[in-house]
Tab-separated table of C-alpha atoms in Angstrom:
chain	number	residue	atom	x	y	z
Q	1	UNK	CA	-80.134	79.223	-101.583
Q	2	UNK	CA	-78.591	80.167	-98.262
Q	3	UNK	CA	-78.716	78.073	-95.126
Q	4	UNK	CA	-81.897	78.468	-93.104
Q	5	UNK	CA	-81.384	80.133	-89.746
Q	6	UNK	CA	-82.929	78.243	-86.863
Q	7	UNK	CA	-85.113	80.107	-84.405
Q	8	UNK	CA	-83.432	81.102	-81.138
Q	9	UNK	CA	-79.823	81.017	-82.431
Q	10	UNK	CA	-79.305	84.618	-83.519
Q	11	UNK	CA	-80.099	88.107	-82.278
Q	12	UNK	CA	-81.430	88.624	-78.769
Q	13	UNK	CA	-81.445	84.894	-78.066
Q	14	UNK	CA	-77.695	84.835	-78.632
Q	15	UNK	CA	-77.014	88.033	-76.635
Q	16	UNK	CA	-78.529	86.859	-73.340
Q	17	UNK	CA	-77.963	83.831	-71.135
Q	18	UNK	CA	-79.907	82.666	-68.100
Q	19	UNK	CA	-78.354	82.365	-64.659
Q	20	UNK	CA	-78.686	78.555	-64.671
Q	21	UNK	CA	-76.852	78.338	-67.997
Q	22	UNK	CA	-74.132	80.708	-66.726
Q	23	UNK	CA	-73.571	78.645	-63.567
Q	24	UNK	CA	-73.256	75.451	-65.647
Q	25	UNK	CA	-70.901	77.103	-68.114
Q	26	UNK	CA	-68.566	78.432	-65.406
Q	27	UNK	CA	-68.873	75.202	-63.326
Q	28	UNK	CA	-69.558	77.138	-60.140
Q	29	UNK	CA	-71.974	76.838	-57.277
Q	30	UNK	CA	-74.653	79.516	-56.997
Q	31	UNK	CA	-72.999	81.297	-53.992
Q	32	UNK	CA	-69.631	81.353	-55.815
Q	33	UNK	CA	-71.292	82.684	-58.983
Q	34	UNK	CA	-72.990	85.427	-56.972
Q	35	UNK	CA	-69.670	86.301	-55.327
Q	36	UNK	CA	-67.689	86.489	-58.576
Q	37	UNK	CA	-70.405	88.704	-60.114
Q	38	UNK	CA	-70.227	91.086	-57.132
Q	39	UNK	CA	-66.436	91.269	-57.256
Q	40	UNK	CA	-66.268	91.834	-61.013
Q	41	UNK	CA	-69.259	94.199	-61.183
Q	42	UNK	CA	-71.454	91.974	-63.389
Q	43	UNK	CA	-75.199	92.551	-62.958
Q	44	UNK	CA	-78.306	90.926	-64.501
Q	45	UNK	CA	-80.152	92.698	-67.305
Q	46	UNK	CA	-83.791	92.792	-68.307
Q	47	UNK	CA	-84.322	91.949	-72.011
Q	48	UNK	CA	-86.963	93.803	-73.989
Q	49	UNK	CA	-88.775	90.593	-75.037
Q	50	UNK	CA	-88.247	88.458	-71.978
Q	51	UNK	CA	-91.033	85.980	-72.708
Q	52	UNK	CA	-89.770	85.389	-76.239
Q	53	UNK	CA	-86.300	84.588	-74.880
Q	54	UNK	CA	-87.861	82.192	-72.371
Q	55	UNK	CA	-89.620	80.452	-75.312
Q	56	UNK	CA	-93.085	81.363	-74.135
Q	57	UNK	CA	-92.549	80.409	-70.486
Q	58	UNK	CA	-93.790	82.870	-67.881
Q	59	UNK	CA	-91.590	81.440	-65.092
Q	60	UNK	CA	-89.284	84.051	-63.498
Q	61	UNK	CA	-85.767	83.917	-64.942
Q	62	UNK	CA	-82.662	86.039	-64.474
Q	63	UNK	CA	-80.751	87.002	-67.640
Q	64	UNK	CA	-77.153	88.119	-68.097
Q	65	UNK	CA	-75.284	89.344	-71.131
Q	66	UNK	CA	-73.505	86.439	-72.795
Q	67	UNK	CA	-70.406	88.619	-73.285
Q	68	UNK	CA	-70.247	89.281	-69.533
Q	69	UNK	CA	-70.280	85.550	-68.774
Q	70	UNK	CA	-67.624	84.976	-71.448
Q	71	UNK	CA	-65.590	87.717	-69.763
Q	72	UNK	CA	-65.939	85.954	-66.381
Q	73	UNK	CA	-64.684	82.667	-67.864
Q	74	UNK	CA	-61.141	84.100	-68.058
Q	75	UNK	CA	-61.012	85.270	-64.415
Q	76	UNK	CA	-58.083	83.760	-62.390
Q	77	UNK	CA	-60.282	83.615	-59.271
Q	78	UNK	CA	-62.223	80.697	-60.794
Q	79	UNK	CA	-59.167	78.470	-60.277
Q	80	UNK	CA	-58.985	79.572	-56.623
Q	81	UNK	CA	-62.670	78.758	-56.155
Q	82	UNK	CA	-62.040	75.265	-57.573
Q	83	UNK	CA	-59.057	74.812	-55.241
Q	84	UNK	CA	-61.198	75.899	-52.285
Q	85	UNK	CA	-63.817	73.325	-53.283
Q	86	UNK	CA	-61.172	70.588	-53.244
Q	87	UNK	CA	-59.818	71.905	-49.935
Q	88	UNK	CA	-63.255	71.643	-48.264
Q	89	UNK	CA	-63.689	68.120	-49.614
Q	90	UNK	CA	-60.324	67.031	-48.178
Q	91	UNK	CA	-61.149	68.558	-44.776
Q	92	UNK	CA	-64.493	66.752	-44.621
Q	93	UNK	CA	-62.880	63.461	-45.614
Q	94	UNK	CA	-60.142	63.747	-42.971
Q	95	UNK	CA	-62.637	64.753	-40.270
Q	96	UNK	CA	-64.839	61.779	-41.130
Q	97	UNK	CA	-61.853	59.472	-40.683
Q	98	UNK	CA	-60.798	61.342	-37.501
Q	99	UNK	CA	-57.298	61.930	-38.906
Q	100	UNK	CA	-56.425	65.061	-36.941
Q	101	UNK	CA	-52.851	65.272	-38.267
Q	102	UNK	CA	-54.150	65.250	-41.820
Q	103	UNK	CA	-56.725	67.937	-40.958
Q	104	UNK	CA	-54.002	70.239	-39.600
Q	105	UNK	CA	-51.752	69.589	-42.599
Q	106	UNK	CA	-54.562	70.348	-45.063
Q	107	UNK	CA	-55.555	73.507	-43.177
Q	108	UNK	CA	-52.002	74.811	-43.467
Q	109	UNK	CA	-52.327	74.460	-47.251
Q	110	UNK	CA	-55.546	76.464	-47.510
Q	111	UNK	CA	-55.723	78.320	-50.856
Q	112	UNK	CA	-55.562	82.116	-50.532
Q	113	UNK	CA	-56.201	84.895	-53.019
Q	114	UNK	CA	-56.116	88.684	-53.246
Q	115	UNK	CA	-58.363	91.140	-55.059
Q	116	UNK	CA	-55.638	93.612	-56.031
Q	117	UNK	CA	-55.980	92.900	-59.764
Q	118	UNK	CA	-59.766	93.367	-59.609
Q	119	UNK	CA	-59.436	96.754	-57.869
Q	120	UNK	CA	-56.907	97.910	-60.481
Q	121	UNK	CA	-59.177	96.653	-63.252
Q	122	UNK	CA	-62.384	98.296	-61.955
Q	123	UNK	CA	-60.687	101.536	-60.863
Q	124	UNK	CA	-57.878	102.271	-63.348
Q	125	UNK	CA	-57.269	105.769	-61.946
Q	126	UNK	CA	-57.288	107.179	-58.421
Q	127	UNK	CA	-60.185	109.641	-59.048
Q	128	UNK	CA	-62.339	106.678	-60.123
Q	129	UNK	CA	-61.675	104.967	-56.801
Q	130	UNK	CA	-62.410	108.133	-54.787
Q	131	UNK	CA	-65.783	108.647	-56.535
Q	132	UNK	CA	-66.906	105.152	-55.458
Q	133	UNK	CA	-66.027	105.586	-51.772
Q	134	UNK	CA	-69.550	106.324	-50.463
Q	135	UNK	CA	-70.802	102.736	-50.244
Q	136	UNK	CA	-67.366	101.401	-49.294
Q	137	UNK	CA	-67.051	103.712	-46.288
Q	138	UNK	CA	-70.618	103.104	-45.090
Q	139	UNK	CA	-70.144	99.320	-45.172
Q	140	UNK	CA	-66.680	99.389	-43.557
Q	141	UNK	CA	-67.858	101.693	-40.744
Q	142	UNK	CA	-70.925	99.478	-40.229
Q	143	UNK	CA	-68.877	96.275	-39.839
Q	144	UNK	CA	-66.342	98.014	-37.603
Q	145	UNK	CA	-69.058	98.337	-34.933
Q	146	UNK	CA	-70.374	94.759	-35.208
Q	147	UNK	CA	-70.228	92.556	-32.082
Q	148	UNK	CA	-67.219	90.237	-32.083
Q	149	UNK	CA	-69.208	87.044	-31.961
Q	150	UNK	CA	-71.587	85.034	-34.104
Q	151	UNK	CA	-71.354	84.590	-37.867
Q	152	UNK	CA	-68.856	87.421	-38.547
Q	153	UNK	CA	-65.205	86.605	-37.923
Q	154	UNK	CA	-63.279	88.776	-35.483
Q	155	UNK	CA	-60.470	89.343	-38.002
Q	156	UNK	CA	-62.891	90.980	-40.461
Q	157	UNK	CA	-64.247	93.344	-37.789
Q	158	UNK	CA	-60.736	94.285	-36.637
Q	159	UNK	CA	-59.633	94.964	-40.225
Q	160	UNK	CA	-62.656	97.226	-40.805
Q	161	UNK	CA	-61.921	99.085	-37.576
Q	162	UNK	CA	-58.292	99.686	-38.601
Q	163	UNK	CA	-59.316	101.005	-42.040
Q	164	UNK	CA	-62.000	103.252	-40.510
Q	165	UNK	CA	-59.540	104.750	-37.995
Q	166	UNK	CA	-56.977	105.365	-40.743
Q	167	UNK	CA	-59.557	107.165	-42.875
Q	168	UNK	CA	-60.679	109.319	-39.931
Q	169	UNK	CA	-57.046	110.287	-39.312
Q	170	UNK	CA	-56.880	111.472	-42.927
Q	171	UNK	CA	-60.055	113.556	-42.445
Q	172	UNK	CA	-58.463	115.201	-39.392
Q	173	UNK	CA	-55.139	115.844	-41.135
Q	174	UNK	CA	-56.673	117.169	-44.382
Q	175	UNK	CA	-59.432	119.174	-42.615
Q	176	UNK	CA	-61.862	118.269	-45.394
Q	177	UNK	CA	-65.102	117.758	-43.454
Q	178	UNK	CA	-68.071	119.775	-44.793
Q	179	UNK	CA	-71.379	118.614	-43.293
Q	180	UNK	CA	-72.591	116.510	-40.353
Q	181	UNK	CA	-76.112	115.371	-39.523
Q	182	UNK	CA	-77.229	113.275	-36.547
Q	183	UNK	CA	-80.053	110.810	-37.228
Q	184	UNK	CA	-81.485	107.587	-35.804
Q	185	UNK	CA	-79.353	105.521	-38.214
Q	186	UNK	CA	-76.116	107.246	-37.234
Q	187	UNK	CA	-74.034	110.260	-38.208
Q	188	UNK	CA	-74.203	111.374	-41.841
Q	189	UNK	CA	-70.834	112.913	-42.725
Q	190	UNK	CA	-69.754	114.649	-45.920
Q	191	UNK	CA	-66.144	115.454	-46.754
Q	192	UNK	CA	-64.447	116.863	-49.838
Q	193	UNK	CA	-61.737	114.444	-50.991
Q	194	UNK	CA	-59.703	115.229	-54.103
Q	195	UNK	CA	-62.458	117.565	-55.343
Q	196	UNK	CA	-65.290	115.033	-54.813
Q	197	UNK	CA	-68.001	115.236	-52.149
Q	198	UNK	CA	-68.066	111.880	-50.329
Q	199	UNK	CA	-70.979	111.118	-47.985
Q	200	UNK	CA	-71.117	108.131	-45.659
Q	201	UNK	CA	-72.820	106.971	-42.446
Q	202	UNK	CA	-70.983	106.390	-39.181
Q	203	UNK	CA	-73.142	104.205	-36.901
Q	204	UNK	CA	-73.785	105.065	-33.265
Q	205	UNK	CA	-71.413	103.413	-30.804
Q	206	UNK	CA	-73.982	100.916	-29.565
Q	207	UNK	CA	-73.424	97.167	-29.868
Q	208	UNK	CA	-76.499	95.717	-31.558
Q	209	UNK	CA	-77.037	92.033	-32.418
Q	210	UNK	CA	-76.879	91.383	-36.180
Q	211	UNK	CA	-80.323	90.840	-37.740
Q	212	UNK	CA	-81.276	87.312	-38.752
Q	213	UNK	CA	-83.154	88.224	-41.946
Q	214	UNK	CA	-80.081	89.520	-43.816
Q	215	UNK	CA	-77.861	87.429	-46.085
Q	216	UNK	CA	-74.422	88.253	-44.674
Q	217	UNK	CA	-72.687	86.238	-47.427
Q	218	UNK	CA	-73.654	88.887	-49.975
Q	219	UNK	CA	-72.591	91.735	-47.664
Q	220	UNK	CA	-69.279	90.013	-46.902
Q	221	UNK	CA	-68.601	89.662	-50.635
Q	222	UNK	CA	-69.037	93.425	-51.059
Q	223	UNK	CA	-66.964	94.011	-47.908
Q	224	UNK	CA	-64.099	91.913	-49.266
Q	225	UNK	CA	-63.894	94.179	-52.322
Q	226	UNK	CA	-64.373	97.413	-50.368
Q	227	UNK	CA	-61.698	96.663	-47.751
Q	228	UNK	CA	-59.159	96.075	-50.528
Q	229	UNK	CA	-60.246	99.285	-52.267
Q	230	UNK	CA	-60.114	101.354	-49.065
Q	231	UNK	CA	-56.637	100.019	-48.269
Q	232	UNK	CA	-55.334	101.330	-51.608
Q	233	UNK	CA	-57.163	104.659	-51.207
Q	234	UNK	CA	-55.912	105.222	-47.646
Q	235	UNK	CA	-52.322	104.633	-48.740
Q	236	UNK	CA	-52.636	107.115	-51.608
Q	237	UNK	CA	-54.366	109.751	-49.453
Q	238	UNK	CA	-51.688	109.507	-46.749
Q	239	UNK	CA	-48.983	109.755	-49.421
Q	240	UNK	CA	-50.566	112.921	-50.836
Q	241	UNK	CA	-50.409	114.512	-47.362
Q	242	UNK	CA	-46.821	113.312	-46.866
Q	243	UNK	CA	-47.800	111.174	-43.863
Q	244	UNK	CA	-46.390	107.810	-42.832
Q	245	UNK	CA	-48.682	104.871	-43.641
Q	246	UNK	CA	-49.839	102.986	-41.586
Q	247	UNK	CA	-50.334	106.029	-39.316
Q	248	UNK	CA	-47.988	106.461	-36.372
Q	249	UNK	CA	-47.949	108.981	-33.568
Q	250	UNK	CA	-45.192	111.574	-33.848
Q	251	UNK	CA	-43.625	110.734	-30.486
Q	252	UNK	CA	-43.640	106.997	-31.284
Q	253	UNK	CA	-41.807	107.047	-34.627
Q	254	UNK	CA	-38.301	107.198	-33.249
Q	255	UNK	CA	-39.060	104.786	-30.393
Q	256	UNK	CA	-38.245	101.240	-31.473
Q	257	UNK	CA	-39.921	99.831	-28.369
Q	258	UNK	CA	-43.025	102.017	-28.354
Q	259	UNK	CA	-45.348	99.037	-28.200
Q	260	UNK	CA	-43.355	97.674	-25.262
Q	261	UNK	CA	-43.681	101.003	-23.445
Q	262	UNK	CA	-47.403	101.467	-24.069
Q	263	UNK	CA	-48.582	97.886	-24.669
Q	264	UNK	CA	-50.464	96.697	-27.772
Q	265	UNK	CA	-53.920	97.641	-26.477
Q	266	UNK	CA	-52.945	101.147	-25.344
Q	267	UNK	CA	-50.942	101.682	-28.551
Q	268	UNK	CA	-54.067	100.865	-30.591
Q	269	UNK	CA	-56.326	102.977	-28.339
Q	270	UNK	CA	-54.055	105.991	-28.776
Q	271	UNK	CA	-54.508	105.775	-32.551
Q	272	UNK	CA	-58.261	105.264	-32.202
Q	273	UNK	CA	-58.580	108.344	-29.966
Q	274	UNK	CA	-57.892	110.624	-33.023
Q	275	UNK	CA	-56.208	113.057	-30.620
Q	276	UNK	CA	-52.560	112.497	-31.546
Q	277	UNK	CA	-50.354	114.181	-34.104
Q	278	UNK	CA	-49.255	111.887	-36.937
Q	279	UNK	CA	-45.693	111.515	-38.124
Q	280	UNK	CA	-44.721	112.806	-41.571
Q	281	UNK	CA	-42.355	111.494	-44.215
Q	282	UNK	CA	-39.171	113.603	-44.536
Q	283	UNK	CA	-39.517	116.007	-47.470
Q	284	UNK	CA	-37.023	116.395	-50.325
Q	285	UNK	CA	-36.108	120.037	-50.960
Q	286	UNK	CA	-34.898	119.287	-54.494
Q	287	UNK	CA	-38.399	118.792	-55.919
Q	288	UNK	CA	-39.395	121.707	-58.168
Q	289	UNK	CA	-43.133	122.339	-58.388
Q	290	UNK	CA	-44.828	124.419	-61.083
Q	291	UNK	CA	-46.927	127.242	-59.684
Q	292	UNK	CA	-50.281	126.885	-61.469
Q	293	UNK	CA	-51.379	130.347	-60.357
Q	294	UNK	CA	-48.868	131.929	-62.773
Q	295	UNK	CA	-50.822	130.416	-65.685
Q	296	UNK	CA	-54.167	131.974	-64.640
Q	297	UNK	CA	-55.723	135.345	-65.444
Q	298	UNK	CA	-56.370	138.172	-62.979
Q	299	UNK	CA	-60.123	137.487	-62.625
Q	300	UNK	CA	-59.523	133.792	-62.063
Q	301	UNK	CA	-56.888	134.594	-59.463
Q	302	UNK	CA	-59.244	136.934	-57.598
Q	303	UNK	CA	-62.077	134.383	-57.479
Q	304	UNK	CA	-59.626	131.664	-56.483
Q	305	UNK	CA	-58.196	133.820	-53.692
Q	306	UNK	CA	-61.700	134.619	-52.380
Q	307	UNK	CA	-62.753	130.963	-52.380
Q	308	UNK	CA	-59.506	129.918	-50.721
Q	309	UNK	CA	-59.940	132.572	-48.041
Q	310	UNK	CA	-63.482	131.397	-47.302
Q	311	UNK	CA	-62.373	127.768	-47.270
Q	312	UNK	CA	-59.463	128.570	-44.973
Q	313	UNK	CA	-61.734	130.380	-42.524
Q	314	UNK	CA	-64.071	127.390	-42.408
Q	315	UNK	CA	-61.215	124.904	-41.929
Q	316	UNK	CA	-60.071	126.916	-38.898
Q	317	UNK	CA	-63.573	127.395	-37.485
Q	318	UNK	CA	-62.627	126.043	-34.030
Q	319	UNK	CA	-59.063	127.400	-34.086
Q	320	UNK	CA	-59.543	129.626	-31.032
Q	321	UNK	CA	-61.691	127.079	-29.147
Q	322	UNK	CA	-60.509	124.601	-26.556
Q	323	UNK	CA	-63.003	121.862	-25.698
Q	324	UNK	CA	-63.416	119.434	-22.836
Q	325	UNK	CA	-65.729	116.413	-23.158
Q	326	UNK	CA	-67.709	114.821	-20.363
Q	327	UNK	CA	-67.981	111.062	-20.044
Q	328	UNK	CA	-71.456	110.771	-21.598
Q	329	UNK	CA	-70.494	112.439	-24.893
Q	330	UNK	CA	-70.115	110.286	-28.074
Q	331	UNK	CA	-66.414	111.006	-28.147
Q	332	UNK	CA	-65.311	109.668	-31.537
Q	333	UNK	CA	-67.572	111.752	-33.781
Q	334	UNK	CA	-67.169	114.910	-31.670
Q	335	UNK	CA	-63.358	114.617	-31.676
Q	336	UNK	CA	-63.396	113.964	-35.435
Q	337	UNK	CA	-65.419	117.125	-36.142
Q	338	UNK	CA	-63.548	119.394	-33.709
Q	339	UNK	CA	-60.045	118.368	-34.720
Q	340	UNK	CA	-60.846	118.444	-38.453
Q	341	UNK	CA	-61.768	122.128	-38.045
Q	342	UNK	CA	-58.671	123.150	-36.099
Q	343	UNK	CA	-59.889	122.863	-32.493
Q	344	UNK	CA	-58.261	121.317	-29.442
Q	345	UNK	CA	-60.113	118.692	-27.443
Q	346	UNK	CA	-59.509	116.555	-24.376
Q	347	UNK	CA	-61.352	114.476	-21.792
Q	348	UNK	CA	-60.896	112.902	-18.396
Q	349	UNK	CA	-57.836	110.631	-18.341
Q	350	UNK	CA	-59.825	107.968	-16.470
Q	351	UNK	CA	-62.338	107.616	-19.327
Q	352	UNK	CA	-59.756	107.111	-22.087
Q	353	UNK	CA	-56.144	107.439	-23.184
Q	354	UNK	CA	-54.563	110.317	-25.155
Q	355	UNK	CA	-56.136	113.116	-23.092
Q	356	UNK	CA	-53.959	116.254	-23.346
Q	357	UNK	CA	-55.244	118.428	-20.444
Q	358	UNK	CA	-57.466	118.131	-17.365
Q	359	UNK	CA	-60.878	119.588	-16.584
Q	360	UNK	CA	-59.285	122.207	-14.293
Q	361	UNK	CA	-57.367	123.850	-17.176
Q	362	UNK	CA	-58.180	127.583	-17.189
Q	363	UNK	CA	-57.719	127.909	-20.953
Q	364	UNK	CA	-60.763	125.710	-21.761
Q	365	UNK	CA	-63.390	127.751	-23.623
Q	366	UNK	CA	-66.177	125.181	-24.160
Q	367	UNK	CA	-67.234	122.293	-21.924
Q	368	UNK	CA	-69.528	119.823	-23.733
Q	369	UNK	CA	-72.019	117.986	-21.510
Q	370	UNK	CA	-75.123	115.949	-22.246
Q	371	UNK	CA	-76.890	115.968	-18.895
Q	372	UNK	CA	-79.485	118.385	-17.451
Q	373	UNK	CA	-77.189	119.920	-14.850
Q	374	UNK	CA	-73.523	120.053	-13.853
Q	375	UNK	CA	-72.554	119.776	-10.204
Q	376	UNK	CA	-69.357	121.845	-10.421
Q	377	UNK	CA	-69.015	124.621	-12.991
Q	378	UNK	CA	-66.166	126.959	-13.980
Q	379	UNK	CA	-67.133	130.547	-14.716
Q	380	UNK	CA	-64.369	130.985	-17.315
Q	381	UNK	CA	-65.934	128.615	-19.872
Q	382	UNK	CA	-69.213	127.968	-21.733
Q	383	UNK	CA	-71.213	124.819	-21.032
Q	384	UNK	CA	-72.944	123.530	-24.161
Q	385	UNK	CA	-74.651	120.440	-25.548
Q	386	UNK	CA	-73.079	118.410	-28.422
Q	387	UNK	CA	-75.563	119.673	-31.023
Q	388	UNK	CA	-73.851	123.080	-30.949
Q	389	UNK	CA	-70.758	121.578	-32.613
Q	390	UNK	CA	-72.745	119.992	-35.465
Q	391	UNK	CA	-74.903	123.078	-36.066
Q	392	UNK	CA	-71.788	125.268	-36.246
Q	393	UNK	CA	-70.346	123.007	-38.949
Q	394	UNK	CA	-73.527	122.998	-41.034
Q	395	UNK	CA	-73.946	126.794	-40.821
Q	396	UNK	CA	-70.178	127.358	-41.259
Q	397	UNK	CA	-69.928	129.804	-38.355
Q	398	UNK	CA	-69.799	129.879	-34.554
Q	399	UNK	CA	-73.357	130.132	-33.239
Q	400	UNK	CA	-74.441	131.795	-29.978
Q	401	UNK	CA	-74.356	129.343	-27.073
Q	402	UNK	CA	-77.489	130.666	-25.324
Q	403	UNK	CA	-79.821	128.106	-26.939
Q	404	UNK	CA	-77.475	125.167	-26.261
Q	405	UNK	CA	-76.874	125.399	-22.511
Q	406	UNK	CA	-77.358	122.166	-20.494
Q	407	UNK	CA	-80.999	121.387	-19.777
Q	408	UNK	CA	-82.350	123.799	-22.413
Q	409	UNK	CA	-84.774	122.728	-25.163
Q	410	UNK	CA	-82.546	122.584	-28.227
Q	411	UNK	CA	-83.423	124.251	-31.540
Q	412	UNK	CA	-84.301	121.877	-34.413
Q	413	UNK	CA	-81.291	120.009	-35.784
Q	414	UNK	CA	-81.720	120.752	-39.486
Q	415	UNK	CA	-80.396	118.460	-42.185
Q	416	UNK	CA	-77.844	120.069	-44.529
Q	417	UNK	CA	-78.598	117.389	-47.157
Q	418	UNK	CA	-81.769	118.992	-48.565
Q	419	UNK	CA	-82.588	118.000	-52.152
Q	420	UNK	CA	-84.420	120.208	-54.607
Q	421	UNK	CA	-88.175	119.780	-54.313
Q	422	UNK	CA	-88.007	118.177	-50.869
Q	423	UNK	CA	-89.727	119.456	-47.722
Q	424	UNK	CA	-87.869	122.317	-46.033
Q	425	UNK	CA	-88.775	123.182	-42.402
Q	426	UNK	CA	-89.675	126.816	-41.603
Q	427	UNK	CA	-86.506	127.277	-39.517
Q	428	UNK	CA	-84.344	126.264	-42.459
Q	429	UNK	CA	-86.300	128.539	-44.792
Q	430	UNK	CA	-85.433	131.492	-42.550
Q	431	UNK	CA	-81.729	130.577	-42.543
Q	432	UNK	CA	-81.647	130.139	-46.305
Q	433	UNK	CA	-83.493	133.408	-46.854
Q	434	UNK	CA	-80.911	135.257	-44.741
Q	435	UNK	CA	-77.862	133.743	-46.408
Q	436	UNK	CA	-79.026	133.546	-50.006
Q	437	UNK	CA	-81.287	136.552	-50.420
Q	438	UNK	CA	-79.143	138.215	-53.050
Q	439	UNK	CA	-78.596	135.019	-55.032
Q	440	UNK	CA	-82.339	134.303	-55.120
Q	441	UNK	CA	-83.078	137.796	-56.485
Q	442	UNK	CA	-80.521	137.374	-59.263
Q	443	UNK	CA	-81.944	133.977	-60.211
Q	444	UNK	CA	-85.491	135.351	-60.347
Q	445	UNK	CA	-84.402	138.097	-62.759
Q	446	UNK	CA	-82.726	135.625	-65.112
Q	447	UNK	CA	-85.543	133.076	-64.916
Q	448	UNK	CA	-87.850	133.037	-67.909
Q	449	UNK	CA	-91.033	131.020	-67.673
Q	450	UNK	CA	-92.623	129.487	-70.749
Q	451	UNK	CA	-96.250	130.283	-71.423
Q	452	UNK	CA	-98.905	127.547	-71.398
Q	453	UNK	CA	-99.196	127.619	-75.223
Q	454	UNK	CA	-95.436	127.242	-75.703
Q	455	UNK	CA	-95.404	124.270	-73.330
Q	456	UNK	CA	-98.297	122.662	-75.189
Q	457	UNK	CA	-96.582	123.115	-78.580
Q	458	UNK	CA	-93.281	121.729	-77.252
Q	459	UNK	CA	-95.130	118.717	-75.839
Q	460	UNK	CA	-96.885	118.076	-79.160
Q	461	UNK	CA	-93.576	118.181	-81.070
Q	462	UNK	CA	-91.914	115.810	-78.644
Q	463	UNK	CA	-91.206	112.212	-79.841
Q	464	UNK	CA	-93.067	109.330	-78.177
Q	465	UNK	CA	-90.100	108.030	-76.171
Q	466	UNK	CA	-89.253	111.457	-74.773
Q	467	UNK	CA	-92.930	112.161	-74.091
Q	468	UNK	CA	-93.197	108.957	-72.040
Q	469	UNK	CA	-90.109	109.965	-70.088
Q	470	UNK	CA	-91.527	113.472	-69.585
Q	471	UNK	CA	-94.811	112.031	-68.263
Q	472	UNK	CA	-92.889	109.871	-65.788
Q	473	UNK	CA	-90.974	112.923	-64.566
Q	474	UNK	CA	-94.207	114.899	-64.133
Q	475	UNK	CA	-95.780	111.992	-62.232
Q	476	UNK	CA	-92.766	111.677	-59.889
Q	477	UNK	CA	-92.798	115.446	-59.250
Q	478	UNK	CA	-96.494	115.266	-58.348
Q	479	UNK	CA	-95.821	112.412	-55.913
Q	480	UNK	CA	-93.009	114.420	-54.283
Q	481	UNK	CA	-95.286	117.446	-54.036
Q	482	UNK	CA	-97.913	115.314	-52.277
Q	483	UNK	CA	-95.364	114.207	-49.681
Q	484	UNK	CA	-94.173	117.798	-49.155
Q	485	UNK	CA	-97.747	119.083	-48.731
Q	486	UNK	CA	-98.506	116.299	-46.255
Q	487	UNK	CA	-95.466	117.234	-44.150
Q	488	UNK	CA	-96.425	120.927	-44.302
Q	489	UNK	CA	-99.937	120.145	-43.041
Q	490	UNK	CA	-98.506	118.022	-40.254
Q	491	UNK	CA	-96.167	120.852	-39.225
Q	492	UNK	CA	-99.063	123.337	-39.200
Q	493	UNK	CA	-101.083	121.017	-36.945
Q	494	UNK	CA	-98.130	120.702	-34.544
Q	495	UNK	CA	-97.641	124.492	-34.439
Q	496	UNK	CA	-101.352	125.142	-33.787
Q	497	UNK	CA	-101.453	122.529	-30.996
Q	498	UNK	CA	-98.357	124.101	-29.388
Q	499	UNK	CA	-99.943	127.551	-29.601
Q	500	UNK	CA	-103.133	126.271	-27.962
Q	501	UNK	CA	-101.137	124.683	-25.132
Q	502	UNK	CA	-99.255	127.949	-24.516
Q	503	UNK	CA	-102.519	129.870	-24.305
Q	504	UNK	CA	-104.012	127.403	-21.792
Q	505	UNK	CA	-100.891	127.529	-19.602
Q	506	UNK	CA	-100.866	131.337	-19.737
Q	507	UNK	CA	-104.482	131.460	-18.512
């Protein structure tokens, strides 16, 4: 007779482990355990029979895969966490004894670690790292605008600012920006990097106090991983464009004392202005590259040439435009968009460094202002509001400037990030109907709708699991439709109230 198997030692009970058991096994504190899980990408899982695993207890418990915890046990960072624990204990002991020399000596021996091996482990190839840039960029740009006081160290904010400026220089050099949308949260930007659409948020340039109801330890753990990742990605992106990394201005490369000439602060401000040409790495003429177009067919070549022509026209959208920015304009985002689409831009030299021409330049075509009226105007240029730049990018063409003159009521700033099934404003419906009329007709011809009987038969033949999933999808679609209908009714009420006001004013 075989050995009797005890209950709770095999199967699901052996596959999962609670958070308390994992912390005891790894001999870590709860904050350190949370940090190592964030860095390594280990997340809790919900077992199918949670109450059975908890041995009948209904108390809330967090479960992890036992294999994941076993995988964490071999992480070299655990030794660094133990060394840091000992380091803190020594500091407290020396401070209690008021041995200042010992405190300084111990602080010089503070244990340090890097996350290079974790980045290489989680992102084995460069495309994998590029696909995961959305959250990394949003968090780095957020911390780059944090106030330099309080719980966040100044060094972290400065590092985020450097990485953000480097990435924006790549966007300008590669001309890969696709969409921009201005919202209350900030500027939503989408760029095509190595064939992937990356979307992130750039906050408004307003210093806001950090909220008190947010656990910054968790955010800083993510930030520590993302800054290391973005450093690797920036280096690779600059190398692909044959640019020197870290970025340097072209006129400053051959000057050994450029920082002495300009000063550290002005040297940094010139890079942050995004209005300088970057230096390139000298090219080797001996490298032989294979022309991939020779391996393609005629039809593929024609479609590729058409798409490249369209893409080239969009990348040089502002090629023939020369802009001048007033003081009140959010300069960083406007310069980023204009320069990434081939335009020239400058501003008053008193409001910032790296301005290339003055307001009196006769070759200026567009003057961007954000105030109701301008005291002195030049007849040789157009005066517009900043929204014109963003709307031109989203519609991929230069729009008429009549609706964007200073003091005018601007047209609706439509979001280019419209998902299928979401509410679409009437203005955007008109634009889409103009641009995609032919495509819609072709799709309607190819579309074949199932009859009600066929749908009923397919639903009856569907397995239980798929039927439950189908019912969830139908329910979510109904909820979305409710939201869309509510917004449509609200828009109709606004339009009717506006029409009534116009009639009363006309009388």
